[in-house]
mmCIF file of C-alpha atoms and ligand atoms in Angstrom:
data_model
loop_
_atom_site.group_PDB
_atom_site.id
_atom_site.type_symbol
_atom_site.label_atom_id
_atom_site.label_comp_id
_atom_site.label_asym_id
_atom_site.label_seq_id
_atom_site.Cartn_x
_atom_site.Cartn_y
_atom_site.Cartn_z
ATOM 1 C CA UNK A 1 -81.952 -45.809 78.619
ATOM 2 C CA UNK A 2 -81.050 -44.455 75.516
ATOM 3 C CA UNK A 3 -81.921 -40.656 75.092
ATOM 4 C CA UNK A 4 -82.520 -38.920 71.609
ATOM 5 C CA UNK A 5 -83.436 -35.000 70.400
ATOM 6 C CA UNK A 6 -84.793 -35.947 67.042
ATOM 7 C CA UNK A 7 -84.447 -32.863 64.356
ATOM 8 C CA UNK A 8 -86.659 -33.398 61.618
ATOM 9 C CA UNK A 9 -88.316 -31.232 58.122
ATOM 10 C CA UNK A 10 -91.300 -33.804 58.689
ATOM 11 C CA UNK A 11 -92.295 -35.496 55.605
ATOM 12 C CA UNK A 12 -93.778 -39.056 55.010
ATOM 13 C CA UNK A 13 -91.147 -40.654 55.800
ATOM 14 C CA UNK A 14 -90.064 -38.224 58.115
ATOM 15 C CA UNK A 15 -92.884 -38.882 60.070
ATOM 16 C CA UNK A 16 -92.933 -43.179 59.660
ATOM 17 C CA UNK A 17 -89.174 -42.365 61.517
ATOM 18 C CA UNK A 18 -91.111 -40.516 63.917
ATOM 19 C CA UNK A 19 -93.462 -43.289 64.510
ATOM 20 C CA UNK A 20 -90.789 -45.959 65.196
ATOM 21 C CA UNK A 21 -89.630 -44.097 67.723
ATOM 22 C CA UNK A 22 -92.116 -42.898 69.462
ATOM 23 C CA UNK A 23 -93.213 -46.562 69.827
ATOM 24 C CA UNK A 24 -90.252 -47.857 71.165
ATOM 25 C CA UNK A 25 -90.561 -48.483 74.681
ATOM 26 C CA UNK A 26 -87.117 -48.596 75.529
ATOM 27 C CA UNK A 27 -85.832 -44.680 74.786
ATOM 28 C CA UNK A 28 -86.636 -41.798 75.897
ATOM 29 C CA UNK A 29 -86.838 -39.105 73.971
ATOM 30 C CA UNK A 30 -86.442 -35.823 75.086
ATOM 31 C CA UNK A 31 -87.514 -33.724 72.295
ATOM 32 C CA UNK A 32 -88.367 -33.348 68.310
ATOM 33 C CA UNK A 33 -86.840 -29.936 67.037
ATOM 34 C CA UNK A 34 -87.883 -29.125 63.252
ATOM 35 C CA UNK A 35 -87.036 -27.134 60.378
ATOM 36 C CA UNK A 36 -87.736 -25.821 56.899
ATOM 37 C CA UNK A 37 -87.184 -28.365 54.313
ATOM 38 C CA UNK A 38 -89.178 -30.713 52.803
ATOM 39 C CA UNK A 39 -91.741 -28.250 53.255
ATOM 40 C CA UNK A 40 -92.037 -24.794 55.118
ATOM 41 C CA UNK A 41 -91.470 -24.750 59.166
ATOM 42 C CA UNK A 42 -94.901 -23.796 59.740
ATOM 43 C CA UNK A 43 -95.765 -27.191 57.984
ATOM 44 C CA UNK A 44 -93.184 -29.753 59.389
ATOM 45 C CA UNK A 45 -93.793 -28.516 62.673
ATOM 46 C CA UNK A 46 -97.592 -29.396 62.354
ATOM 47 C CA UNK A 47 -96.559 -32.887 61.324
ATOM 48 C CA UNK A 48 -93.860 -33.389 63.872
ATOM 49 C CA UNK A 49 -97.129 -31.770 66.317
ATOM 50 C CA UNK A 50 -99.874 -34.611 64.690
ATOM 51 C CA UNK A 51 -97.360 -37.555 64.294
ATOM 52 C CA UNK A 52 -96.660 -37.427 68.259
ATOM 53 C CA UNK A 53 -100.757 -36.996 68.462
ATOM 54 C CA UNK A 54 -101.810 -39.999 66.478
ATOM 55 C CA UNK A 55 -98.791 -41.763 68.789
ATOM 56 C CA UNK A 56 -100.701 -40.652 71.499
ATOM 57 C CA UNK A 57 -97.568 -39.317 73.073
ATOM 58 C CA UNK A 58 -96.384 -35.934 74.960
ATOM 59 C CA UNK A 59 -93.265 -35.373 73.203
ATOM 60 C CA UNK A 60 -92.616 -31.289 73.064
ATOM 61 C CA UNK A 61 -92.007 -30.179 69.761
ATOM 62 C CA UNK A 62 -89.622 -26.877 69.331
ATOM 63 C CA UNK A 63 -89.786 -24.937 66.309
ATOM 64 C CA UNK A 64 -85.763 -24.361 64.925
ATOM 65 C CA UNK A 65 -84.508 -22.659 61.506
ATOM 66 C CA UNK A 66 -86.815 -21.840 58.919
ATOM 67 C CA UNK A 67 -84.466 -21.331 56.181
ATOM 68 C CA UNK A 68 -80.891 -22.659 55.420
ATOM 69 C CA UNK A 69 -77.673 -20.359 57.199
ATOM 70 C CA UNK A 70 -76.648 -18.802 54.000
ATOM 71 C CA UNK A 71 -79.124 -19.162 51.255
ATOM 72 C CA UNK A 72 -83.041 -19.502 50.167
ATOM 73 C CA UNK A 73 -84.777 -22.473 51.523
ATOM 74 C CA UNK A 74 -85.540 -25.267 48.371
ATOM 75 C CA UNK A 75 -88.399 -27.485 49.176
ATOM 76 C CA UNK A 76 -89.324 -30.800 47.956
ATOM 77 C CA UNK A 77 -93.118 -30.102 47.628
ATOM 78 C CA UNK A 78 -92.814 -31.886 44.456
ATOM 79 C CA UNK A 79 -92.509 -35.459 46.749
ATOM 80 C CA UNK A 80 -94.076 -34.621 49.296
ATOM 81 C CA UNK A 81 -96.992 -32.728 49.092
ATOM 82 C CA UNK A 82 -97.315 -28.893 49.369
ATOM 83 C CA UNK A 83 -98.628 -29.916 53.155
ATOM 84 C CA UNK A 84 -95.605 -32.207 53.275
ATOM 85 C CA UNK A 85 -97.951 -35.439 54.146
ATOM 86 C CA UNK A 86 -99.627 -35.764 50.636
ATOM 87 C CA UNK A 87 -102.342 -33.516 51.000
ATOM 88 C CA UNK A 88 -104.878 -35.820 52.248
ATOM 89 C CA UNK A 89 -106.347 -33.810 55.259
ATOM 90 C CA UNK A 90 -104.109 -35.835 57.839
ATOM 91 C CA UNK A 91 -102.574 -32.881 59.499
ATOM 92 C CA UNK A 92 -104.907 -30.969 62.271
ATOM 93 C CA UNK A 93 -103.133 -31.532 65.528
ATOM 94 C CA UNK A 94 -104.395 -29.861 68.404
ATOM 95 C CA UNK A 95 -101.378 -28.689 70.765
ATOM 96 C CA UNK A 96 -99.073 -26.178 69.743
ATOM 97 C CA UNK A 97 -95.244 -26.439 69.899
ATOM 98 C CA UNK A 98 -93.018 -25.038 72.479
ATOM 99 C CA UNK A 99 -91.812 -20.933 72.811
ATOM 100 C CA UNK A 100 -88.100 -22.018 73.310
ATOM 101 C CA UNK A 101 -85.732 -21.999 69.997
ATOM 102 C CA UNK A 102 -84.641 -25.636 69.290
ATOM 103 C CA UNK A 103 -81.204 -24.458 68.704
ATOM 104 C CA UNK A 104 -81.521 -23.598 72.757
ATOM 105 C CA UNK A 105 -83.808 -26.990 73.005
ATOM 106 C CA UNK A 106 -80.448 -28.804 71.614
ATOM 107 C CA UNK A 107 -77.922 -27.196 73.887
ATOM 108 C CA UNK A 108 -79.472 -26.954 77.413
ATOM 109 C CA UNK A 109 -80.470 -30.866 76.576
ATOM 110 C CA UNK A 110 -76.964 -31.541 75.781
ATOM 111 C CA UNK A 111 -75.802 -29.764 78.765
ATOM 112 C CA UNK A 112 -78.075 -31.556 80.944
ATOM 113 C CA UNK A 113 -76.956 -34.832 79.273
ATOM 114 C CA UNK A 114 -73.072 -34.683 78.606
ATOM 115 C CA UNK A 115 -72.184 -37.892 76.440
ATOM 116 C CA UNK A 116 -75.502 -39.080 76.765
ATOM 117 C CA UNK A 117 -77.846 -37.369 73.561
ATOM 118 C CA UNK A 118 -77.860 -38.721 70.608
ATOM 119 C CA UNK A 119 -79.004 -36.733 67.950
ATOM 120 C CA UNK A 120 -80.885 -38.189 64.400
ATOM 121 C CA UNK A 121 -80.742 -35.855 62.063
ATOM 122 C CA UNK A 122 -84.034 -36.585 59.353
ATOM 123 C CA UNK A 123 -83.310 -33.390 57.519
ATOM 124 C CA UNK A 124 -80.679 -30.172 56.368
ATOM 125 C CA UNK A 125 -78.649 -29.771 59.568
ATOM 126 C CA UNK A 126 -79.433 -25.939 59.765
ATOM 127 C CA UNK A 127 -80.348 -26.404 63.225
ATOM 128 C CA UNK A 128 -77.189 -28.774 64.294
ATOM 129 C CA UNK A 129 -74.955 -26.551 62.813
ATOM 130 C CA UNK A 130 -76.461 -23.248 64.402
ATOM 131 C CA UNK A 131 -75.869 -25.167 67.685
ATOM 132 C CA UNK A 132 -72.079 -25.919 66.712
ATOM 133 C CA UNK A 133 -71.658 -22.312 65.978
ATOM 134 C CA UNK A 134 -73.153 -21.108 68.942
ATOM 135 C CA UNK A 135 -71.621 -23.216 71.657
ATOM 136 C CA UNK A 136 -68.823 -25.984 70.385
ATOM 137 C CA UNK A 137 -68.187 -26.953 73.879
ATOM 138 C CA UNK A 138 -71.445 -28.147 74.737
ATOM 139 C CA UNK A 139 -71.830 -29.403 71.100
ATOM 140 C CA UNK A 140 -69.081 -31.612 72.026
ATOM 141 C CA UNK A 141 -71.010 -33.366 74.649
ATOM 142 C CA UNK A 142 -73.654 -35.129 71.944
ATOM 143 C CA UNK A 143 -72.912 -38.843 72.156
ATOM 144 C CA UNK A 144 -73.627 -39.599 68.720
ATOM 145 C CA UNK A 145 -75.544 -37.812 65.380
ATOM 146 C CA UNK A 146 -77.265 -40.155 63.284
ATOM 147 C CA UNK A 147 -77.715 -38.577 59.632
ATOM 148 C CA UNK A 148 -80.049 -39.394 56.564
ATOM 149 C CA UNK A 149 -77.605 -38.090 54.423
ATOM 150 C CA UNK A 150 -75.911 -37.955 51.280
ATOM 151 C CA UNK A 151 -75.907 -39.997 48.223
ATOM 152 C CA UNK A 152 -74.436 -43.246 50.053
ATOM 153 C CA UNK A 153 -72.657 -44.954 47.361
ATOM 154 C CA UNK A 154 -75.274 -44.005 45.078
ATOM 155 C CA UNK A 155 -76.609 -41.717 42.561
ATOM 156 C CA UNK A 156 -77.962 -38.372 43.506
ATOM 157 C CA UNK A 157 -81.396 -37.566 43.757
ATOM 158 C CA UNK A 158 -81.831 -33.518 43.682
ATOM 159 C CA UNK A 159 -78.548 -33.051 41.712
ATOM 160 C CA UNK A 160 -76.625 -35.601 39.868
ATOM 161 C CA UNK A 161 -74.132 -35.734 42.945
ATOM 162 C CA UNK A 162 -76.581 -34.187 45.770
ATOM 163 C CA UNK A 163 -79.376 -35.271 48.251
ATOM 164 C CA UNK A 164 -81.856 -33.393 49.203
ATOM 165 C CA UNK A 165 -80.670 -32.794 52.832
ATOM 166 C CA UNK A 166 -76.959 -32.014 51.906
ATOM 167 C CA UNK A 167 -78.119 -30.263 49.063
ATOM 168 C CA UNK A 168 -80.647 -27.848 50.861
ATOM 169 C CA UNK A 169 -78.057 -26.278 52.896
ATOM 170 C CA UNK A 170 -74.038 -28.125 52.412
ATOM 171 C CA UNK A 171 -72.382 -25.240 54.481
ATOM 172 C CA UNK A 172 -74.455 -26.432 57.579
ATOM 173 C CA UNK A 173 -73.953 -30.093 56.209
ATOM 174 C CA UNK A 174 -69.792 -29.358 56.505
ATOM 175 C CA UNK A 175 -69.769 -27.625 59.806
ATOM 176 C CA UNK A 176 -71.822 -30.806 61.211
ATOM 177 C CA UNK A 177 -69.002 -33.250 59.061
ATOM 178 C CA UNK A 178 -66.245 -30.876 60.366
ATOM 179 C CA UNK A 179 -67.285 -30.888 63.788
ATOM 180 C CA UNK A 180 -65.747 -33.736 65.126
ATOM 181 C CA UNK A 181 -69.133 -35.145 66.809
ATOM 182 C CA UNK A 182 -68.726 -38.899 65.993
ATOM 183 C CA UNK A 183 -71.489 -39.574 63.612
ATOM 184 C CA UNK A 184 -73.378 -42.631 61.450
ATOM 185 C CA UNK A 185 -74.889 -41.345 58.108
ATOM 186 C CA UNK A 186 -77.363 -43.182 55.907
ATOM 187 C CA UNK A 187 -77.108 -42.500 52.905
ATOM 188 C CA UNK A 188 -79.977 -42.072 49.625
ATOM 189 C CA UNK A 189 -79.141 -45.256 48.542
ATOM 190 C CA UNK A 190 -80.212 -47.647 51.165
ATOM 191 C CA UNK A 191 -84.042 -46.962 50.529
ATOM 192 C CA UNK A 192 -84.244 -48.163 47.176
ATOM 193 C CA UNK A 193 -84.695 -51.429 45.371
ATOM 194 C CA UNK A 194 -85.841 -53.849 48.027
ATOM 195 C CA UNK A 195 -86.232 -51.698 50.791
ATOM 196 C CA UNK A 196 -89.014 -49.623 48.809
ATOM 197 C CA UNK A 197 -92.632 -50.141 49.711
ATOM 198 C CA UNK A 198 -94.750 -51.624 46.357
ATOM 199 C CA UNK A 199 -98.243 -49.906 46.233
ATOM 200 C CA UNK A 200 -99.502 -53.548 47.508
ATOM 201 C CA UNK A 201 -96.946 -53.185 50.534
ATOM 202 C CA UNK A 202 -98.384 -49.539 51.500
ATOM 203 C CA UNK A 203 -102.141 -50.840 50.644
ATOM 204 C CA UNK A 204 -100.971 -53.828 53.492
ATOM 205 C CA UNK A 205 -100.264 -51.334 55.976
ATOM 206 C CA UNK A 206 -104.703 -49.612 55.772
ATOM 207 C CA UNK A 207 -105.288 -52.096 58.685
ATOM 208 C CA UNK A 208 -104.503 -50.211 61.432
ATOM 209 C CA UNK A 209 -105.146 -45.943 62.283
ATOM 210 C CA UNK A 210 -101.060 -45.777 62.297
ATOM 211 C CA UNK A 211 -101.014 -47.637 59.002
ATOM 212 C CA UNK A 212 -103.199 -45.611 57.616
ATOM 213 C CA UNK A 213 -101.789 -42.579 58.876
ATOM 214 C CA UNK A 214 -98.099 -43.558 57.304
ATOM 215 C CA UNK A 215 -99.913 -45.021 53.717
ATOM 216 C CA UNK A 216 -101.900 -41.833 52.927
ATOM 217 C CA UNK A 217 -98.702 -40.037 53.851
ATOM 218 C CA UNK A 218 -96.382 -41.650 52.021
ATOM 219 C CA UNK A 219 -98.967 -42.292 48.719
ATOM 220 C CA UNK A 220 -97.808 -39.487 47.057
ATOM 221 C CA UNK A 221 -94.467 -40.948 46.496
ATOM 222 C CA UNK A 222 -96.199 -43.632 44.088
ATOM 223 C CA UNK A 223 -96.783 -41.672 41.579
ATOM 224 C CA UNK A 224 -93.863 -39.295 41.731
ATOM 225 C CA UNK A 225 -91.349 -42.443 41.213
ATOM 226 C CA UNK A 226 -93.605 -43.570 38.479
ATOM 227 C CA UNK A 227 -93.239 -40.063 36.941
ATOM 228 C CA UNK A 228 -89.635 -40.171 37.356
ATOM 229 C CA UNK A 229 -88.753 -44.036 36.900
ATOM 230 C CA UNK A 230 -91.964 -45.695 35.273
ATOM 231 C CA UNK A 231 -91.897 -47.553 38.468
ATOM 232 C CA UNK A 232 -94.288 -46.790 41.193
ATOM 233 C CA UNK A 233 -92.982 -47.314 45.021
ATOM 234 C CA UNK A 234 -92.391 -45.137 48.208
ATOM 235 C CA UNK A 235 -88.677 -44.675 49.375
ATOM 236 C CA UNK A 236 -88.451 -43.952 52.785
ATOM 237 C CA UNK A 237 -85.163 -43.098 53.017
ATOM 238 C CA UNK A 238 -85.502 -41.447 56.916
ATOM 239 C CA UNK A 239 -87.330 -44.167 57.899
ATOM 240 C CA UNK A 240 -84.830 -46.996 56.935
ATOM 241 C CA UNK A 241 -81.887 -44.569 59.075
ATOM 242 C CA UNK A 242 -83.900 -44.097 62.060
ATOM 243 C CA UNK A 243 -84.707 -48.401 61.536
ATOM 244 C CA UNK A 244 -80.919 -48.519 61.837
ATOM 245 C CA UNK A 245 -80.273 -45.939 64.734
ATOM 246 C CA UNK A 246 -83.021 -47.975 66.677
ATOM 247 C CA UNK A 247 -82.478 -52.078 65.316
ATOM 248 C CA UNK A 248 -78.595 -52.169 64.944
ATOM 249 C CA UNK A 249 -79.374 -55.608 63.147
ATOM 250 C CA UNK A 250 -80.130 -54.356 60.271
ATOM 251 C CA UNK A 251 -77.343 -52.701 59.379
ATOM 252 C CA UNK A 252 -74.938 -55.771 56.869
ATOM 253 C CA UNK A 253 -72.158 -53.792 56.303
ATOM 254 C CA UNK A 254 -70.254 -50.402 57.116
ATOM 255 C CA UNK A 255 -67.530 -48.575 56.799
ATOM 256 C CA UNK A 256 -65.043 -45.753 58.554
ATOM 257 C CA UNK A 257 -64.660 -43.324 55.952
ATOM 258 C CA UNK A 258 -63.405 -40.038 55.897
ATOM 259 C CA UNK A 259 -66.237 -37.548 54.486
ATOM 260 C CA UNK A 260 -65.640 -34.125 52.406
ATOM 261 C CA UNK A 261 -68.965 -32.071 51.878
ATOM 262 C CA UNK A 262 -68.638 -29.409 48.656
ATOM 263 C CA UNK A 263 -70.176 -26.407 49.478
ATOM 264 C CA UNK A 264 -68.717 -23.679 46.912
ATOM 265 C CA UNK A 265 -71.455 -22.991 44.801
ATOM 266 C CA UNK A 266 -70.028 -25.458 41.818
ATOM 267 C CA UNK A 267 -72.403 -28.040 39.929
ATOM 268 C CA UNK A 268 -70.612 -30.098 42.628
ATOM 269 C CA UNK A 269 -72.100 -28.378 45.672
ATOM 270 C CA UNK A 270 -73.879 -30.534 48.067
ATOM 271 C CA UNK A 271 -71.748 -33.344 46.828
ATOM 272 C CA UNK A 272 -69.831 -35.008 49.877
ATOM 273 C CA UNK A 273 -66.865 -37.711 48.811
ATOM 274 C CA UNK A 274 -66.906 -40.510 50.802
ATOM 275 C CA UNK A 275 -63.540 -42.053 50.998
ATOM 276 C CA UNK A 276 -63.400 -45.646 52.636
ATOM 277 C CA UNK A 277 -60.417 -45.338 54.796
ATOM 278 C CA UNK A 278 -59.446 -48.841 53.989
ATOM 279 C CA UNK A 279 -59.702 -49.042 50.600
ATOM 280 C CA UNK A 280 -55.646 -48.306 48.939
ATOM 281 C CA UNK A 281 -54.829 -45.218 46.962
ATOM 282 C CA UNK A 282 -52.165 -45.393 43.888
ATOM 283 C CA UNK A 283 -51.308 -41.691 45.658
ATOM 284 C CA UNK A 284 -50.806 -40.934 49.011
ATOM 285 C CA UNK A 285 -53.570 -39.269 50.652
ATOM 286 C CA UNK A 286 -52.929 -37.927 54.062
ATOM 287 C CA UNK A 287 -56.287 -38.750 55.561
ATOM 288 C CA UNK A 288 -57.442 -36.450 58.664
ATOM 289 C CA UNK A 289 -59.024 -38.382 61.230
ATOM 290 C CA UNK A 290 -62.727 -39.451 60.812
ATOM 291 C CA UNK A 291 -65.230 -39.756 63.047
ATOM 292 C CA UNK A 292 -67.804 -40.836 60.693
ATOM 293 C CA UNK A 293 -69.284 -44.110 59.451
ATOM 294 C CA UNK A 294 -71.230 -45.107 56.207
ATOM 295 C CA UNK A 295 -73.732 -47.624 56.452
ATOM 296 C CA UNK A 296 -73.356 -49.606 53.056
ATOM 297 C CA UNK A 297 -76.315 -52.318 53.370
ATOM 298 C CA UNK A 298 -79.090 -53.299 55.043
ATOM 299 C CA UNK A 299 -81.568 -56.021 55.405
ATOM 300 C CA UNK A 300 -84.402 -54.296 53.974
ATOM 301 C CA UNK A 301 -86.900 -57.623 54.795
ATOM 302 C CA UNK A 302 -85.923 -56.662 58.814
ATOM 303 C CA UNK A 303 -86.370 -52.916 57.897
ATOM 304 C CA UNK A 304 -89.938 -53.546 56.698
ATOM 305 C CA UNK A 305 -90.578 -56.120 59.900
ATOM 306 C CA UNK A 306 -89.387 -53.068 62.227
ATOM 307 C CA UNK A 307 -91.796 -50.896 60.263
ATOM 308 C CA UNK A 308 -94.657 -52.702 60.332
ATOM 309 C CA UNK A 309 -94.651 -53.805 63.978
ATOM 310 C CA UNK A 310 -94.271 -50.206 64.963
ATOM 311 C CA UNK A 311 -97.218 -49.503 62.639
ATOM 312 C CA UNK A 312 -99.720 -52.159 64.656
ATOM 313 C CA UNK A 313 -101.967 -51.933 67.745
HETATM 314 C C1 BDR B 1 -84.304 -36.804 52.306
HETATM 315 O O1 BDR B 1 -84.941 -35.675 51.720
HETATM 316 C C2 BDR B 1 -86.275 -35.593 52.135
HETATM 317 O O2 BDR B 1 -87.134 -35.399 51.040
HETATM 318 C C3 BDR B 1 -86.574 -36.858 52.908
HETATM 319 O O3 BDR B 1 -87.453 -36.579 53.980
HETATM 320 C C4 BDR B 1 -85.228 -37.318 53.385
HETATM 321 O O4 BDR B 1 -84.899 -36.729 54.616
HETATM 322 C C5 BDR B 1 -83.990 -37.800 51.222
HETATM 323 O O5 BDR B 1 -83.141 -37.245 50.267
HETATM 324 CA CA1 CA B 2 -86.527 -35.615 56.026
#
């Protein structure tokens, strides 16, 4: 059986990732670590606390970094909610998370597991990189890191270049590029266009408690896209990665391509350059060897099928 430490800054979509995990029978997962992000700690780790309560699960929840290695923490409070879930009253969960560090959660899991963890990363990779730092050995050991990540081959959506995650905290973003864990990232761009939810598509998902749970969450999107776009629709960019970690089917096309995060404080930083290997160069370009792949489509009907059937009875 599959086995997965998922680190997360829980937002809405955060949290609809969360969801289709939790109700997949067939993994096991052995932990959710959090951070500051979206939102404070304090606040993702009551989500990540209440999303694994309205799953009716017993997944332990560690508490990791609260701010970014080498710089002040940037929210997204803007997107999200100051709570992170909209605001709405959803979040009163009733156990507490656990007294051990995730960044010691991560590497006495790893240990226990060599090759076996796979890590999805929903957020800045503060914690994944404190865990490189501190023991490379055993960071070796992770099977697999699954990122929501980067621009894709898209536009940015904090910076011109930057995604939130990256952008948040890039040196921890390039010591989890540079570590030489083979990893899958999703990039920004997948969620949009068809793989949005309409307001109509989030209204379809009131139905059932879950449902309800992930459309009050998410609602708050709506009207920041329409503010933004003159379009109103909820991206779910974390939940679309963790779709493709989980349903490999909906992933149409990727490639191997070798992955350079900027982190000098530039109007580049939190850029990363994603070269695909394949593709010719008029100059030559010695390429180091990658161990990361790009997702570049996905079905975004089978996306929303996953979601929804994780989101029923
Ligand atoms: C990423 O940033 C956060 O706001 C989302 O939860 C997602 O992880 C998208 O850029
Ligand atoms: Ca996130």
């Amino acid at each position: 059986m599959r086995k997965f430490i998922i680190d997360t800054d829980v937002g809405g979509d955060d949290a609809a990732a969360l969801v289709m995990a939790l109700r997949e029978p067939d993994i096991e997962i052995l932990g959710i670590t959090t951070l500051g992000g979206n939102v404070p700690i304090e606040n993702t780790t009551l989500n990540a606390l209440q999303v694994v309560e309205e799953c009716g699960r017993e997944v332990p929840v560690y508490m990791g970094c609260n701010k970014p290695l080498m710089r002040e923490l940037v929210t997204a409070d803007n997107v999200h909610g100051k709570d992170g879930m909209g605001d709405c009253g959803l979040i009163h969960p009733t156990r507490k998370p656990e007294k051990l560090h995730a960044v010691e959660f991560i590497l006495e899991t790893v240990a226990a597991h060599p090759d076996e963890v796979e890590i999805v990363s929903l957020g800045p990779a503060s914690n994944i990189a404190l865990a490189i730092m501190k023991d490379r050995d055993t960071m070796k050991k992770v099977k697999h890191i699954w990122s929501m990540s980067t621009c894709g081959f898209g536009a940015g959506n904090i910076t011109p270049v930057a995604e939130f995650n990256v952008f948040v905290d890039a040196e921890s973003y390039a010591v989890m590029l540079n570590s030489g864990i083979p990893m899958t990232v999703a990039g920004f761009d997948l969620c949009l266009g068809d793989a949005s939810l309409t307001p109509d598509e989030l209204d379809g998902l009131l139905h059932t408690p879950l449902g309800r749970f992930i459309a009050e969450g998410n609602r708050v999107k709506l009207a920041f896209n329409e503010s933004l776009t003159g379009r109103a629709f909820a991206d779910l960019p974390d939940t679309v990665a963790m779709a493709a970690v989980l349903h490999p089917d909906v992933v149409t096309e990727s490639v191997t391509a070798h992955c350079y995060c900027c982190a000098e404080e530039t109007p580049a930083y939190g850029q990363v350059i994603i070269y695909d290997i394949k593709k010719p160069l008029s100059v030559k370009y010695d390429i180091p060897e990658t161990f990361t792949t790009v997702i570049k489509a996905i079905n975004p009907d089978l996306f929303k099928q996953y979601l929804y059937a994780s989101l029923e009875e």
